[in-house]
Amino acid sequence: MAILSKGISAEQAASFGAMFFIGITVGRAINGFLAMRMHDESMIRMGQVLILLGIVTVMLPASDTVVLAGLILIGLGCAPIYPCIIHSTPAHFGSDKSQAIIGVQMAAAYIGTMLMPPLLGLLANHLSISLLPIYLLVLLALMVFMHERLIQKPR
């Protein structure tokens, strides 16, 4: 077991990353039930608040267990966002345009999934992995700004 950095092995790093995906998986199951009682905008905002709580938790100078809990919170927060954005597209843009816009949303999601991790990797290699919470805060702020602008636009 080789120690990579900051006393963390590759196995530990992988288990930390897995916590995010466990959060998303559990969150999607829970959100399936919440979607029957909540509107898309409320679920997106709830997800954004959970992401913020998770980022703050990761930033706390605490044990690995607290960091793992923060990563799970971030995953739980991410869970409702993409499905709710896709589901609310016809209401925001009209049924006649929704198919094309959903295609653009899906392409943007795949491009983001492809580009954002390597960008963080470059930042971590050249600066520090401790920038992860700042990186996530910037992306969260951008998401909140863009979603609120979309909601405020006349339909």
mmCIF file with all atom_site columns, C-alpha atoms in Angstrom:
data_model
loop_
_atom_site.group_PDB
_atom_site.id
_atom_site.type_symbol
_atom_site.label_atom_id
_atom_site.label_alt_id
_atom_site.label_comp_id
_atom_site.label_asym_id
_atom_site.label_entity_id
_atom_site.label_seq_id
_atom_site.pdbx_PDB_ins_code
_atom_site.Cartn_x
_atom_site.Cartn_y
_atom_site.Cartn_z
_atom_site.occupancy
_atom_site.B_iso_or_equiv
_atom_site.pdbx_formal_charge
_atom_site.auth_seq_id
_atom_site.auth_comp_id
_atom_site.auth_asym_id
_atom_site.auth_atom_id
_atom_site.pdbx_PDB_model_num
ATOM 1   C CA . MET A 1 1   ? 0.000   0.000  0.000   1.00 0.00 ? 1   MET A CA 1
ATOM 2   C CA . ALA A 1 2   ? 1.793   3.100  -1.263  1.00 0.00 ? 2   ALA A CA 1
ATOM 3   C CA . ILE A 1 3   ? 1.208   6.435  0.429   1.00 0.00 ? 3   ILE A CA 1
ATOM 4   C CA . LEU A 1 4   ? 0.462   9.072  -2.191  1.00 0.00 ? 4   LEU A CA 1
ATOM 5   C CA . SER A 1 5   ? 0.233   12.393 -0.442  1.00 0.00 ? 5   SER A CA 1
ATOM 6   C CA . LYS A 1 6   ? -0.695  13.826 2.944   1.00 0.00 ? 6   LYS A CA 1
ATOM 7   C CA . GLY A 1 7   ? -0.592  10.310 4.408   1.00 0.00 ? 7   GLY A CA 1
ATOM 8   C CA . ILE A 1 8   ? -3.455  9.116  2.186   1.00 0.00 ? 8   ILE A CA 1
ATOM 9   C CA . SER A 1 9   ? -3.128  5.888  0.241   1.00 0.00 ? 9   SER A CA 1
ATOM 10  C CA . ALA A 1 10  ? -4.640  5.236  -3.173  1.00 0.00 ? 10  ALA A CA 1
ATOM 11  C CA . GLU A 1 11  ? -7.190  2.949  -1.511  1.00 0.00 ? 11  GLU A CA 1
ATOM 12  C CA . GLN A 1 12  ? -8.265  5.696  0.919   1.00 0.00 ? 12  GLN A CA 1
ATOM 13  C CA . ALA A 1 13  ? -8.515  8.234  -1.891  1.00 0.00 ? 13  ALA A CA 1
ATOM 14  C CA . ALA A 1 14  ? -10.708 5.838  -3.882  1.00 0.00 ? 14  ALA A CA 1
ATOM 15  C CA . SER A 1 15  ? -12.987 5.236  -0.898  1.00 0.00 ? 15  SER A CA 1
ATOM 16  C CA . PHE A 1 16  ? -13.342 8.995  -0.406  1.00 0.00 ? 16  PHE A CA 1
ATOM 17  C CA . GLY A 1 17  ? -14.350 9.406  -4.058  1.00 0.00 ? 17  GLY A CA 1
ATOM 18  C CA . ALA A 1 18  ? -16.802 6.516  -3.746  1.00 0.00 ? 18  ALA A CA 1
ATOM 19  C CA . MET A 1 19  ? -18.643 8.356  -0.953  1.00 0.00 ? 19  MET A CA 1
ATOM 20  C CA . PHE A 1 20  ? -19.701 11.033 -3.439  1.00 0.00 ? 20  PHE A CA 1
ATOM 21  C CA . PHE A 1 21  ? -21.217 8.407  -5.739  1.00 0.00 ? 21  PHE A CA 1
ATOM 22  C CA . ILE A 1 22  ? -22.892 6.627  -2.815  1.00 0.00 ? 22  ILE A CA 1
ATOM 23  C CA . GLY A 1 23  ? -24.484 9.981  -1.957  1.00 0.00 ? 23  GLY A CA 1
ATOM 24  C CA . ILE A 1 24  ? -25.761 10.403 -5.506  1.00 0.00 ? 24  ILE A CA 1
ATOM 25  C CA . THR A 1 25  ? -27.158 6.855  -5.597  1.00 0.00 ? 25  THR A CA 1
ATOM 26  C CA . VAL A 1 26  ? -28.953 7.133  -2.269  1.00 0.00 ? 26  VAL A CA 1
ATOM 27  C CA . GLY A 1 27  ? -30.094 10.662 -3.133  1.00 0.00 ? 27  GLY A CA 1
ATOM 28  C CA . ARG A 1 28  ? -31.656 9.572  -6.434  1.00 0.00 ? 28  ARG A CA 1
ATOM 29  C CA . ALA A 1 29  ? -33.668 6.897  -4.635  1.00 0.00 ? 29  ALA A CA 1
ATOM 30  C CA . ILE A 1 30  ? -34.871 9.372  -2.005  1.00 0.00 ? 30  ILE A CA 1
ATOM 31  C CA . ASN A 1 31  ? -35.602 12.058 -4.596  1.00 0.00 ? 31  ASN A CA 1
ATOM 32  C CA . GLY A 1 32  ? -37.844 9.711  -6.516  1.00 0.00 ? 32  GLY A CA 1
ATOM 33  C CA . PHE A 1 33  ? -40.232 9.877  -3.577  1.00 0.00 ? 33  PHE A CA 1
ATOM 34  C CA . LEU A 1 34  ? -39.689 13.584 -2.875  1.00 0.00 ? 34  LEU A CA 1
ATOM 35  C CA . ALA A 1 35  ? -40.524 14.438 -6.490  1.00 0.00 ? 35  ALA A CA 1
ATOM 36  C CA . MET A 1 36  ? -44.126 13.431 -5.845  1.00 0.00 ? 36  MET A CA 1
ATOM 37  C CA . ARG A 1 37  ? -44.455 16.210 -3.240  1.00 0.00 ? 37  ARG A CA 1
ATOM 38  C CA . MET A 1 38  ? -42.022 18.922 -4.351  1.00 0.00 ? 38  MET A CA 1
ATOM 39  C CA . HIS A 1 39  ? -41.602 21.076 -7.460  1.00 0.00 ? 39  HIS A CA 1
ATOM 40  C CA . ASP A 1 40  ? -38.480 20.901 -9.604  1.00 0.00 ? 40  ASP A CA 1
ATOM 41  C CA . GLU A 1 41  ? -37.254 24.357 -8.522  1.00 0.00 ? 41  GLU A CA 1
ATOM 42  C CA . SER A 1 42  ? -37.579 23.420 -4.843  1.00 0.00 ? 42  SER A CA 1
ATOM 43  C CA . MET A 1 43  ? -35.715 20.175 -5.370  1.00 0.00 ? 43  MET A CA 1
ATOM 44  C CA . ILE A 1 44  ? -32.924 21.943 -7.256  1.00 0.00 ? 44  ILE A CA 1
ATOM 45  C CA . ARG A 1 45  ? -32.584 24.555 -4.511  1.00 0.00 ? 45  ARG A CA 1
ATOM 46  C CA . MET A 1 46  ? -32.643 21.837 -1.839  1.00 0.00 ? 46  MET A CA 1
ATOM 47  C CA . GLY A 1 47  ? -29.857 20.070 -3.721  1.00 0.00 ? 47  GLY A CA 1
ATOM 48  C CA . GLN A 1 48  ? -27.827 23.264 -3.951  1.00 0.00 ? 48  GLN A CA 1
ATOM 49  C CA . VAL A 1 49  ? -28.171 23.828 -0.189  1.00 0.00 ? 49  VAL A CA 1
ATOM 50  C CA . LEU A 1 50  ? -27.040 20.248 0.492   1.00 0.00 ? 50  LEU A CA 1
ATOM 51  C CA . ILE A 1 51  ? -24.043 20.753 -1.792  1.00 0.00 ? 51  ILE A CA 1
ATOM 52  C CA . LEU A 1 52  ? -23.146 23.933 0.099   1.00 0.00 ? 52  LEU A CA 1
ATOM 53  C CA . LEU A 1 53  ? -23.465 22.126 3.448   1.00 0.00 ? 53  LEU A CA 1
ATOM 54  C CA . GLY A 1 54  ? -21.272 19.331 2.115   1.00 0.00 ? 54  GLY A CA 1
ATOM 55  C CA . ILE A 1 55  ? -18.603 21.755 0.887   1.00 0.00 ? 55  ILE A CA 1
ATOM 56  C CA . VAL A 1 56  ? -18.573 23.536 4.249   1.00 0.00 ? 56  VAL A CA 1
ATOM 57  C CA . THR A 1 57  ? -18.290 20.157 5.990   1.00 0.00 ? 57  THR A CA 1
ATOM 58  C CA . VAL A 1 58  ? -15.325 19.187 3.806   1.00 0.00 ? 58  VAL A CA 1
ATOM 59  C CA . MET A 1 59  ? -13.652 22.508 4.639   1.00 0.00 ? 59  MET A CA 1
ATOM 60  C CA . LEU A 1 60  ? -13.892 21.928 8.399   1.00 0.00 ? 60  LEU A CA 1
ATOM 61  C CA . PRO A 1 61  ? -10.594 21.062 10.079  1.00 0.00 ? 61  PRO A CA 1
ATOM 62  C CA . ALA A 1 62  ? -11.902 17.730 11.289  1.00 0.00 ? 62  ALA A CA 1
ATOM 63  C CA . SER A 1 63  ? -11.372 13.993 10.981  1.00 0.00 ? 63  SER A CA 1
ATOM 64  C CA . ASP A 1 64  ? -11.584 11.869 7.859   1.00 0.00 ? 64  ASP A CA 1
ATOM 65  C CA . THR A 1 65  ? -15.042 10.745 8.954   1.00 0.00 ? 65  THR A CA 1
ATOM 66  C CA . VAL A 1 66  ? -16.308 14.326 8.762   1.00 0.00 ? 66  VAL A CA 1
ATOM 67  C CA . VAL A 1 67  ? -14.789 14.729 5.280   1.00 0.00 ? 67  VAL A CA 1
ATOM 68  C CA . LEU A 1 68  ? -16.488 11.495 4.187   1.00 0.00 ? 68  LEU A CA 1
ATOM 69  C CA . ALA A 1 69  ? -19.812 12.804 5.525   1.00 0.00 ? 69  ALA A CA 1
ATOM 70  C CA . GLY A 1 70  ? -19.252 16.029 3.561   1.00 0.00 ? 70  GLY A CA 1
ATOM 71  C CA . LEU A 1 71  ? -18.645 14.091 0.358   1.00 0.00 ? 71  LEU A CA 1
ATOM 72  C CA . ILE A 1 72  ? -21.828 12.092 0.930   1.00 0.00 ? 72  ILE A CA 1
ATOM 73  C CA . LEU A 1 73  ? -23.730 15.376 1.468   1.00 0.00 ? 73  LEU A CA 1
ATOM 74  C CA . ILE A 1 74  ? -22.334 16.765 -1.786  1.00 0.00 ? 74  ILE A CA 1
ATOM 75  C CA . GLY A 1 75  ? -23.480 13.610 -3.591  1.00 0.00 ? 75  GLY A CA 1
ATOM 76  C CA . LEU A 1 76  ? -26.930 13.810 -1.976  1.00 0.00 ? 76  LEU A CA 1
ATOM 77  C CA . GLY A 1 77  ? -27.167 17.428 -3.136  1.00 0.00 ? 77  GLY A CA 1
ATOM 78  C CA . CYS A 1 78  ? -26.182 16.601 -6.698  1.00 0.00 ? 78  CYS A CA 1
ATOM 79  C CA . ALA A 1 79  ? -28.765 13.816 -6.939  1.00 0.00 ? 79  ALA A CA 1
ATOM 80  C CA . PRO A 1 80  ? -31.912 15.854 -7.740  1.00 0.00 ? 80  PRO A CA 1
ATOM 81  C CA . ILE A 1 81  ? -30.358 18.566 -9.887  1.00 0.00 ? 81  ILE A CA 1
ATOM 82  C CA . TYR A 1 82  ? -29.867 16.938 -13.299 1.00 0.00 ? 82  TYR A CA 1
ATOM 83  C CA . PRO A 1 83  ? -33.183 15.016 -13.350 1.00 0.00 ? 83  PRO A CA 1
ATOM 84  C CA . CYS A 1 84  ? -35.113 18.097 -12.200 1.00 0.00 ? 84  CYS A CA 1
ATOM 85  C CA . ILE A 1 85  ? -33.443 20.344 -14.776 1.00 0.00 ? 85  ILE A CA 1
ATOM 86  C CA . ILE A 1 86  ? -34.359 17.889 -17.542 1.00 0.00 ? 86  ILE A CA 1
ATOM 87  C CA . HIS A 1 87  ? -37.900 17.432 -16.190 1.00 0.00 ? 87  HIS A CA 1
ATOM 88  C CA . SER A 1 88  ? -38.551 21.192 -15.981 1.00 0.00 ? 88  SER A CA 1
ATOM 89  C CA . THR A 1 89  ? -37.269 21.981 -19.489 1.00 0.00 ? 89  THR A CA 1
ATOM 90  C CA . PRO A 1 90  ? -40.689 21.906 -21.217 1.00 0.00 ? 90  PRO A CA 1
ATOM 91  C CA . ALA A 1 91  ? -42.079 24.311 -18.602 1.00 0.00 ? 91  ALA A CA 1
ATOM 92  C CA . HIS A 1 92  ? -39.191 26.729 -19.095 1.00 0.00 ? 92  HIS A CA 1
ATOM 93  C CA . PHE A 1 93  ? -38.823 26.603 -22.863 1.00 0.00 ? 93  PHE A CA 1
ATOM 94  C CA . GLY A 1 94  ? -42.043 25.106 -24.221 1.00 0.00 ? 94  GLY A CA 1
ATOM 95  C CA . SER A 1 95  ? -42.840 21.581 -25.315 1.00 0.00 ? 95  SER A CA 1
ATOM 96  C CA . ASP A 1 96  ? -42.036 22.374 -28.936 1.00 0.00 ? 96  ASP A CA 1
ATOM 97  C CA . LYS A 1 97  ? -38.412 23.289 -28.121 1.00 0.00 ? 97  LYS A CA 1
ATOM 98  C CA . SER A 1 98  ? -37.788 20.922 -25.230 1.00 0.00 ? 98  SER A CA 1
ATOM 99  C CA . GLN A 1 99  ? -36.397 18.006 -27.243 1.00 0.00 ? 99  GLN A CA 1
ATOM 100 C CA . ALA A 1 100 ? -33.642 20.130 -28.786 1.00 0.00 ? 100 ALA A CA 1
ATOM 101 C CA . ILE A 1 101 ? -32.856 21.891 -25.495 1.00 0.00 ? 101 ILE A CA 1
ATOM 102 C CA . ILE A 1 102 ? -32.669 18.602 -23.577 1.00 0.00 ? 102 ILE A CA 1
ATOM 103 C CA . GLY A 1 103 ? -30.162 17.426 -26.194 1.00 0.00 ? 103 GLY A CA 1
ATOM 104 C CA . VAL A 1 104 ? -28.034 20.508 -25.541 1.00 0.00 ? 104 VAL A CA 1
ATOM 105 C CA . GLN A 1 105 ? -28.368 19.996 -21.753 1.00 0.00 ? 105 GLN A CA 1
ATOM 106 C CA . MET A 1 106 ? -27.241 16.389 -22.051 1.00 0.00 ? 106 MET A CA 1
ATOM 107 C CA . ALA A 1 107 ? -24.304 17.331 -24.274 1.00 0.00 ? 107 ALA A CA 1
ATOM 108 C CA . ALA A 1 108 ? -23.254 20.034 -21.805 1.00 0.00 ? 108 ALA A CA 1
ATOM 109 C CA . ALA A 1 109 ? -23.485 17.568 -18.914 1.00 0.00 ? 109 ALA A CA 1
ATOM 110 C CA . TYR A 1 110 ? -21.295 15.044 -20.738 1.00 0.00 ? 110 TYR A CA 1
ATOM 111 C CA . ILE A 1 111 ? -18.764 17.692 -21.713 1.00 0.00 ? 111 ILE A CA 1
ATOM 112 C CA . GLY A 1 112 ? -18.664 18.941 -18.126 1.00 0.00 ? 112 GLY A CA 1
ATOM 113 C CA . THR A 1 113 ? -18.214 15.390 -16.850 1.00 0.00 ? 113 THR A CA 1
ATOM 114 C CA . MET A 1 114 ? -15.361 14.952 -19.302 1.00 0.00 ? 114 MET A CA 1
ATOM 115 C CA . LEU A 1 115 ? -13.557 18.263 -18.677 1.00 0.00 ? 115 LEU A CA 1
ATOM 116 C CA . MET A 1 116 ? -14.048 19.247 -15.040 1.00 0.00 ? 116 MET A CA 1
ATOM 117 C CA . PRO A 1 117 ? -12.233 16.324 -13.336 1.00 0.00 ? 117 PRO A CA 1
ATOM 118 C CA . PRO A 1 118 ? -9.065  16.746 -15.454 1.00 0.00 ? 118 PRO A CA 1
ATOM 119 C CA . LEU A 1 119 ? -9.178  20.496 -14.802 1.00 0.00 ? 119 LEU A CA 1
ATOM 120 C CA . LEU A 1 120 ? -9.286  19.821 -11.050 1.00 0.00 ? 120 LEU A CA 1
ATOM 121 C CA . GLY A 1 121 ? -6.455  17.311 -11.514 1.00 0.00 ? 121 GLY A CA 1
ATOM 122 C CA . LEU A 1 122 ? -4.309  19.966 -13.182 1.00 0.00 ? 122 LEU A CA 1
ATOM 123 C CA . LEU A 1 123 ? -5.035  22.441 -10.402 1.00 0.00 ? 123 LEU A CA 1
ATOM 124 C CA . ALA A 1 124 ? -4.281  19.808 -7.758  1.00 0.00 ? 124 ALA A CA 1
ATOM 125 C CA . ASN A 1 125 ? -1.000  18.775 -9.408  1.00 0.00 ? 125 ASN A CA 1
ATOM 126 C CA . HIS A 1 126 ? 0.265   22.297 -9.946  1.00 0.00 ? 126 HIS A CA 1
ATOM 127 C CA . LEU A 1 127 ? -1.170  23.967 -6.844  1.00 0.00 ? 127 LEU A CA 1
ATOM 128 C CA . SER A 1 128 ? -2.914  21.840 -4.221  1.00 0.00 ? 128 SER A CA 1
ATOM 129 C CA . ILE A 1 129 ? -5.819  19.420 -3.802  1.00 0.00 ? 129 ILE A CA 1
ATOM 130 C CA . SER A 1 130 ? -6.910  21.645 -0.924  1.00 0.00 ? 130 SER A CA 1
ATOM 131 C CA . LEU A 1 131 ? -8.449  23.833 -3.663  1.00 0.00 ? 131 LEU A CA 1
ATOM 132 C CA . LEU A 1 132 ? -11.240 21.265 -4.121  1.00 0.00 ? 132 LEU A CA 1
ATOM 133 C CA . PRO A 1 133 ? -13.730 23.065 -1.839  1.00 0.00 ? 133 PRO A CA 1
ATOM 134 C CA . ILE A 1 134 ? -13.020 26.414 -3.524  1.00 0.00 ? 134 ILE A CA 1
ATOM 135 C CA . TYR A 1 135 ? -13.386 24.791 -6.947  1.00 0.00 ? 135 TYR A CA 1
ATOM 136 C CA . LEU A 1 136 ? -16.730 23.306 -5.883  1.00 0.00 ? 136 LEU A CA 1
ATOM 137 C CA . LEU A 1 137 ? -17.910 26.620 -4.399  1.00 0.00 ? 137 LEU A CA 1
ATOM 138 C CA . VAL A 1 138 ? -17.174 28.423 -7.665  1.00 0.00 ? 138 VAL A CA 1
ATOM 139 C CA . LEU A 1 139 ? -19.088 25.812 -9.660  1.00 0.00 ? 139 LEU A CA 1
ATOM 140 C CA . LEU A 1 140 ? -21.972 25.899 -7.173  1.00 0.00 ? 140 LEU A CA 1
ATOM 141 C CA . ALA A 1 141 ? -22.152 29.707 -7.346  1.00 0.00 ? 141 ALA A CA 1
ATOM 142 C CA . LEU A 1 142 ? -22.224 29.521 -11.150 1.00 0.00 ? 142 LEU A CA 1
ATOM 143 C CA . MET A 1 143 ? -24.993 26.918 -11.045 1.00 0.00 ? 143 MET A CA 1
ATOM 144 C CA . VAL A 1 144 ? -27.095 28.917 -8.571  1.00 0.00 ? 144 VAL A CA 1
ATOM 145 C CA . PHE A 1 145 ? -26.674 32.107 -10.616 1.00 0.00 ? 145 PHE A CA 1
ATOM 146 C CA . MET A 1 146 ? -27.617 30.414 -13.897 1.00 0.00 ? 146 MET A CA 1
ATOM 147 C CA . HIS A 1 147 ? -30.615 28.571 -12.429 1.00 0.00 ? 147 HIS A CA 1
ATOM 148 C CA . GLU A 1 148 ? -31.995 31.682 -10.730 1.00 0.00 ? 148 GLU A CA 1
ATOM 149 C CA . ARG A 1 149 ? -31.625 33.637 -13.984 1.00 0.00 ? 149 ARG A CA 1
ATOM 150 C CA . LEU A 1 150 ? -33.525 30.907 -15.823 1.00 0.00 ? 150 LEU A CA 1
ATOM 151 C CA . ILE A 1 151 ? -36.363 30.992 -13.293 1.00 0.00 ? 151 ILE A CA 1
ATOM 152 C CA . GLN A 1 152 ? -36.648 34.798 -13.466 1.00 0.00 ? 152 GLN A CA 1
ATOM 153 C CA . LYS A 1 153 ? -36.927 34.884 -17.252 1.00 0.00 ? 153 LYS A CA 1
ATOM 154 C CA . PRO A 1 154 ? -40.465 35.281 -18.605 1.00 0.00 ? 154 PRO A CA 1
ATOM 155 C CA . ARG A 1 155 ? -41.818 32.015 -19.950 1.00 0.00 ? 155 ARG A CA 1
#
